[in-house]
Every structure is written in structure tokens, then in C-alpha cells.
Short mmCIF file of C-alpha atoms in Angstrom, two decimals:
data_model
loop_
_atom_site.label_atom_id
_atom_site.label_comp_id
_atom_site.label_asym_id
_atom_site.label_seq_id
_atom_site.Cartn_x
_atom_site.Cartn_y
_atom_site.Cartn_z
CA PRO L 25 209.24 250.14 80.59
CA PHE L 26 211.42 249.02 77.70
CA ILE L 27 214.82 249.34 76.10
CA LYS L 28 215.54 249.50 72.38
CA ILE L 29 217.92 247.08 70.67
CA ASP L 30 218.27 247.40 66.89
CA ASN L 31 215.22 249.66 66.99
CA ILE L 32 213.09 246.91 68.56
CA LYS L 33 211.37 247.51 71.90
CA ILE L 34 212.44 244.89 74.44
CA THR L 35 210.36 244.46 77.61
CA SER L 36 210.59 242.12 80.60
CA ASP L 37 207.11 240.96 79.52
CA LYS L 38 208.50 239.59 76.24
CA ILE L 39 211.63 238.10 77.80
CA ILE L 40 209.67 236.21 80.48
CA SER L 41 207.29 234.90 77.80
CA LEU L 42 210.23 233.54 75.80
CA PHE L 43 211.54 231.79 78.93
CA ASP L 44 208.07 230.28 79.41
CA LEU L 45 207.88 229.09 75.80
CA GLU L 46 211.32 227.51 76.09
CA LYS L 47 210.18 225.46 79.11
CA ILE L 48 206.85 224.54 77.51
CA GLU L 49 208.60 223.16 74.43
CA GLN L 50 211.01 221.17 76.54
CA PHE L 51 207.90 219.42 77.82
CA TYR L 52 205.90 219.21 74.57
CA ASN L 53 206.79 220.63 71.19
CA ILE L 54 204.10 222.93 69.78
CA LYS L 55 203.21 222.00 66.20
CA LYS L 56 201.24 223.60 63.41
CA ASN L 57 197.45 223.18 63.75
CA PHE L 58 197.72 222.58 67.50
CA LYS L 59 194.70 223.66 69.52
CA ILE L 60 195.96 225.27 72.73
CA LEU L 61 193.93 226.24 75.78
CA GLU L 62 195.42 228.73 78.23
CA ILE L 63 193.97 229.16 81.70
CA GLY L 64 194.38 232.58 83.32
CA ALA L 65 196.20 234.35 80.50
CA GLY L 66 196.34 237.71 82.27
CA SER L 67 197.46 240.40 79.81
CA GLY L 68 197.86 237.80 77.05
CA ARG L 69 201.65 238.02 76.99
CA LEU L 70 202.25 234.27 76.54
CA ALA L 71 199.58 233.94 73.85
CA ASP L 72 201.13 236.89 72.01
CA CYS L 73 204.55 235.21 72.17
CA ILE L 74 203.38 231.75 71.05
CA LEU L 75 201.20 233.01 68.20
CA SER L 76 204.04 235.23 66.93
CA ILE L 77 206.53 232.36 66.80
CA ARG L 78 204.46 229.23 66.14
CA LYS L 79 202.31 229.76 63.07
CA GLY L 80 199.03 227.97 62.40
CA VAL L 81 198.13 227.45 66.06
CA LYS L 82 194.53 227.88 67.23
CA TYR L 83 194.38 229.46 70.67
CA THR L 84 191.65 229.61 73.31
CA ILE L 85 191.91 231.68 76.47
CA CYS L 86 189.82 230.82 79.54
CA ASP L 87 189.77 233.66 82.04
CA ILE L 88 187.59 236.06 84.03
CA PRO L 89 187.08 239.85 83.93
CA PRO L 90 188.83 242.19 83.74
CA ALA L 91 191.81 240.17 82.47
CA ILE L 92 189.88 238.45 79.67
CA PHE L 93 189.05 241.80 78.07
CA ILE L 94 192.62 243.09 78.47
CA SER L 95 194.07 240.06 76.66
CA PHE L 96 191.35 240.33 73.99
CA LYS L 97 192.35 243.94 73.27
CA ARG L 98 196.06 243.04 73.20
CA LEU L 99 195.66 240.14 70.77
CA LYS L 100 193.24 242.10 68.57
CA ASP L 101 195.92 244.76 68.16
CA ALA L 102 198.75 242.24 67.71
CA PHE L 103 196.97 240.03 65.14
CA PRO L 104 194.52 242.16 63.11
CA LYS L 105 194.20 239.52 60.37
CA LYS L 106 193.22 236.65 62.65
CA LYS L 107 189.64 235.64 63.44
CA ILE L 108 189.27 236.57 67.11
CA LYS L 109 186.04 236.21 69.05
CA ILE L 110 184.68 236.44 72.58
CA LEU L 111 182.38 233.44 73.15
CA ILE L 112 181.33 234.05 76.76
CA ASP L 113 177.59 234.27 75.94
CA ILE L 114 177.39 230.88 74.20
CA GLU L 115 175.75 228.16 76.29
CA ASN L 116 174.95 225.68 73.51
CA GLU L 117 177.60 222.97 73.36
CA GLU L 118 177.49 222.42 69.58
CA GLN L 119 177.60 226.13 68.81
CA LEU L 120 180.54 226.64 71.18
CA LEU L 121 182.56 223.83 69.60
CA ASN L 122 181.83 225.12 66.10
CA GLU L 123 183.14 228.56 67.06
CA LEU L 124 186.25 227.11 68.70
CA VAL L 125 187.08 225.33 65.45
CA LYS L 126 186.19 228.24 63.16
CA ASN L 127 188.17 231.03 64.85
CA ASP L 128 191.90 231.50 65.32
CA ILE L 129 191.69 232.94 68.83
CA ASN L 130 188.78 232.45 71.23
CA PHE L 131 187.86 233.71 74.69
CA ILE L 132 185.67 231.73 77.10
CA PHE L 133 184.65 231.73 80.77
CA PRO L 134 185.65 228.87 83.15
CA HIS L 135 182.16 227.31 83.37
CA GLN L 136 182.20 226.75 79.59
CA LEU L 137 184.95 224.16 79.96
CA GLU L 138 182.20 221.73 80.95
CA LYS L 139 180.71 221.99 77.44
CA ILE L 140 183.85 221.01 75.53
CA ASN L 141 184.26 217.51 74.09
CA LYS L 142 186.87 215.04 75.22
CA TYR L 143 190.44 215.59 74.05
CA PHE L 144 189.57 218.74 72.07
CA PHE L 145 192.84 220.52 72.93
CA ASN L 146 196.33 219.24 72.19
CA LEU L 147 197.85 221.20 75.07
CA VAL L 148 196.65 223.13 78.12
CA LEU L 149 198.78 225.90 79.62
CA ALA L 150 198.38 227.58 83.01
CA VAL L 151 201.28 229.90 83.70
CA ASP L 152 201.45 231.78 86.97
CA CYS L 153 197.82 231.30 88.00
CA PHE L 154 197.09 227.99 89.79
CA HIS L 155 198.92 229.15 92.94
CA GLU L 156 196.37 231.99 93.24
CA MET L 157 193.38 229.61 93.48
CA ASP L 158 191.80 227.84 96.42
CA LYS L 159 191.70 224.05 96.41
CA LYS L 160 188.03 223.89 95.47
CA THR L 161 188.74 225.94 92.32
CA LEU L 162 191.80 223.84 91.53
CA LYS L 163 189.72 220.65 91.72
CA TYR L 164 187.22 222.17 89.29
CA TYR L 165 189.93 222.97 86.74
CA PHE L 166 191.81 219.68 87.15
CA SER L 167 188.60 217.67 86.72
CA ASN L 168 187.64 219.48 83.52
CA LEU L 169 191.13 219.53 82.04
CA THR L 170 191.31 215.76 82.48
CA LYS L 171 188.40 215.44 80.03
CA ILE L 172 189.52 217.87 77.31
CA SER L 173 193.24 217.26 76.77
CA ASP L 174 196.03 214.79 77.43
CA ARG L 175 198.86 217.29 78.08
CA VAL L 176 198.94 219.99 80.75
CA TYR L 177 201.79 222.39 81.52
CA PHE L 178 201.75 224.84 84.41
CA SER L 179 204.14 226.98 86.41
CA ILE L 180 203.58 227.82 90.08
CA TRP L 181 205.27 229.19 93.15
CA LYS L 182 206.93 226.31 94.97
CA LYS L 183 205.01 227.26 98.08
CA THR L 184 202.65 230.03 99.09
CA LYS L 185 199.61 230.85 101.21
CA ASN L 186 196.31 232.09 99.82
CA TRP L 187 194.85 234.57 102.25
CA TYR L 188 191.10 234.32 102.99
CA SER L 189 190.77 231.16 100.90
CA GLY L 190 190.25 228.85 103.85
CA SER L 191 187.36 228.25 106.23
CA LEU L 192 185.83 230.57 108.83
CA PHE L 193 188.30 229.40 111.47
CA LYS L 194 191.32 228.95 109.23
CA LYS L 195 191.79 232.05 107.12
CA THR L 196 194.49 230.77 104.76
CA GLU L 197 195.19 227.71 102.63
CA ARG L 198 198.76 226.57 102.26
CA LEU L 199 199.82 225.60 98.75
CA ASP L 200 203.14 223.79 98.97
CA PHE L 201 203.72 221.60 95.91
CA ASP L 202 206.36 219.41 97.55
CA LYS L 203 203.99 218.62 100.42
CA GLY L 204 201.21 217.47 98.12
CA ASP L 205 198.85 220.39 98.58
CA TYR L 206 197.74 220.47 94.94
CA PRO L 207 194.78 218.06 94.38
CA LEU L 208 196.21 216.54 91.20
CA PRO L 209 194.19 213.63 89.74
CA LYS L 210 195.75 210.17 89.89
CA SER L 211 195.54 209.93 86.09
CA TRP L 212 198.05 212.79 85.73
CA LYS L 213 201.57 211.46 85.22
CA ASN L 214 204.38 213.95 85.81
CA THR L 215 206.81 213.85 82.87
CA PHE L 216 208.51 217.23 83.25
CA ARG L 217 209.67 219.15 86.31
CA LYS L 218 212.21 221.94 86.55
CA SER L 219 212.96 224.80 88.87
CA GLN L 220 212.69 228.09 87.06
CA LYS L 221 215.76 230.31 86.84
CA PHE L 222 213.53 233.35 86.65
CA PRO L 223 211.58 233.69 88.86
CA SER L 224 213.71 231.35 90.97
CA ASN L 225 210.91 230.36 93.38
CA TYR L 226 208.84 228.68 90.63
CA TYR L 227 208.38 225.14 89.38
CA ALA L 228 207.69 224.40 85.72
CA LEU L 229 205.63 221.20 85.52
CA GLY L 230 204.32 219.06 82.69
CA TYR L 231 201.81 216.22 82.90
CA LYS L 232 200.56 213.53 80.56
CA ILE L 233 196.97 212.57 81.32
CA LEU L 234 196.50 208.81 81.17
CA LYS L 235 193.22 207.73 79.56
#
């Protein structure tokens, strides 16, 4: 669904992405030649927004099917002149890093994060996805992100329950940020925290990773 203003199609998708970008840049200003990693990009709405406004940024999306292929199609259509490549079949560390440098937009699977060198990315984004993961998965991401960047921004529900993510006898895992349910590494220093206006039950959070 959309409305037209001055013959431009305006969607909630685009408006929410602009709100996200505003919060991200309050935490850490995106500069030309930045290498950005986004976890769980979904349809690719945020990547589309950032790449349209901030020129010269190299962007990598880490996701799983079917979302990774949806965002690939979207960004291919939005940026036909950019070098865009799916790298999910590459297991060689050197080859993967060469491709990440060479292309403008890359797509990888979560296990490939283990093959990326220290501090490769200037900024990691995870918008609207960490609250959908169980704690074991969160620990995997947090551990790997600690090694590949020194800035992480994410937005999450303030509190939720993940059904069927717990043990045999406890079917749900609570994820309440204010009660310390997120297994954040001790090296992550919180430097940005705001309640979102839209959606109003979200936190926007930024961390500097101490080396």
C-alpha cells in the first residue's frame, strides 16, 4: 500500500527505514567508504534506504532463506549499476574477503561470519531481528560480531517471549532487555539507548566494542 506525494510513492516501509536511519546516525554517523554489515535484513528495506542516501558505502547482508533472496532481488532492481553478489557457496576465507572488498553489495550466510577478519566492518546493524532469536543463537552472533567490528547498533522489542525456543520442559524463553536477558559480552559498552517513537515498544541501542 502507498500514497503519492508529488508523484512519488510513499510507503510505511520507506518511512520506517528513514526513522531507523535517523536513530542509527544519532549513534554513529555513516561515512563514505564505510563497510556495513546488516544481520537479518528481511526485505532489504533498510539497506535500500541507506544505499540511496549515503553514497559510496559497501554493504553486506547476513541472512537466511527465503529472506536473503528477497532482499537480493530488491537491491538488484534498486541498484542495477552496483556490483551485487551472493557469496553463500564460498568457504575459503581469502576468497570470501576478496569478494567482500570487490563488490558493492554482498550476501552471506551466518556461518560465514566465522571466516571474516578482525574489525573488517565499520558498523554492524541488526534491526528488528535479535528479539526473534533464542539465546544460543544470540551468543553465536554476539561472539562473532565482537571479532569483526567495533560498533553495533540494534533495535529490539523491550520485552517478548520466543515460543518453542526453550527446553523440553520450558517451552518459551523470555527476552526482557531491562532484566538482562540478552547475553551481551562484557566488552560491549552501551553508548546509545532510546525508546522508539514508532514502534513505541522498541529500544534503539548502540554499542562500542572495547578491544
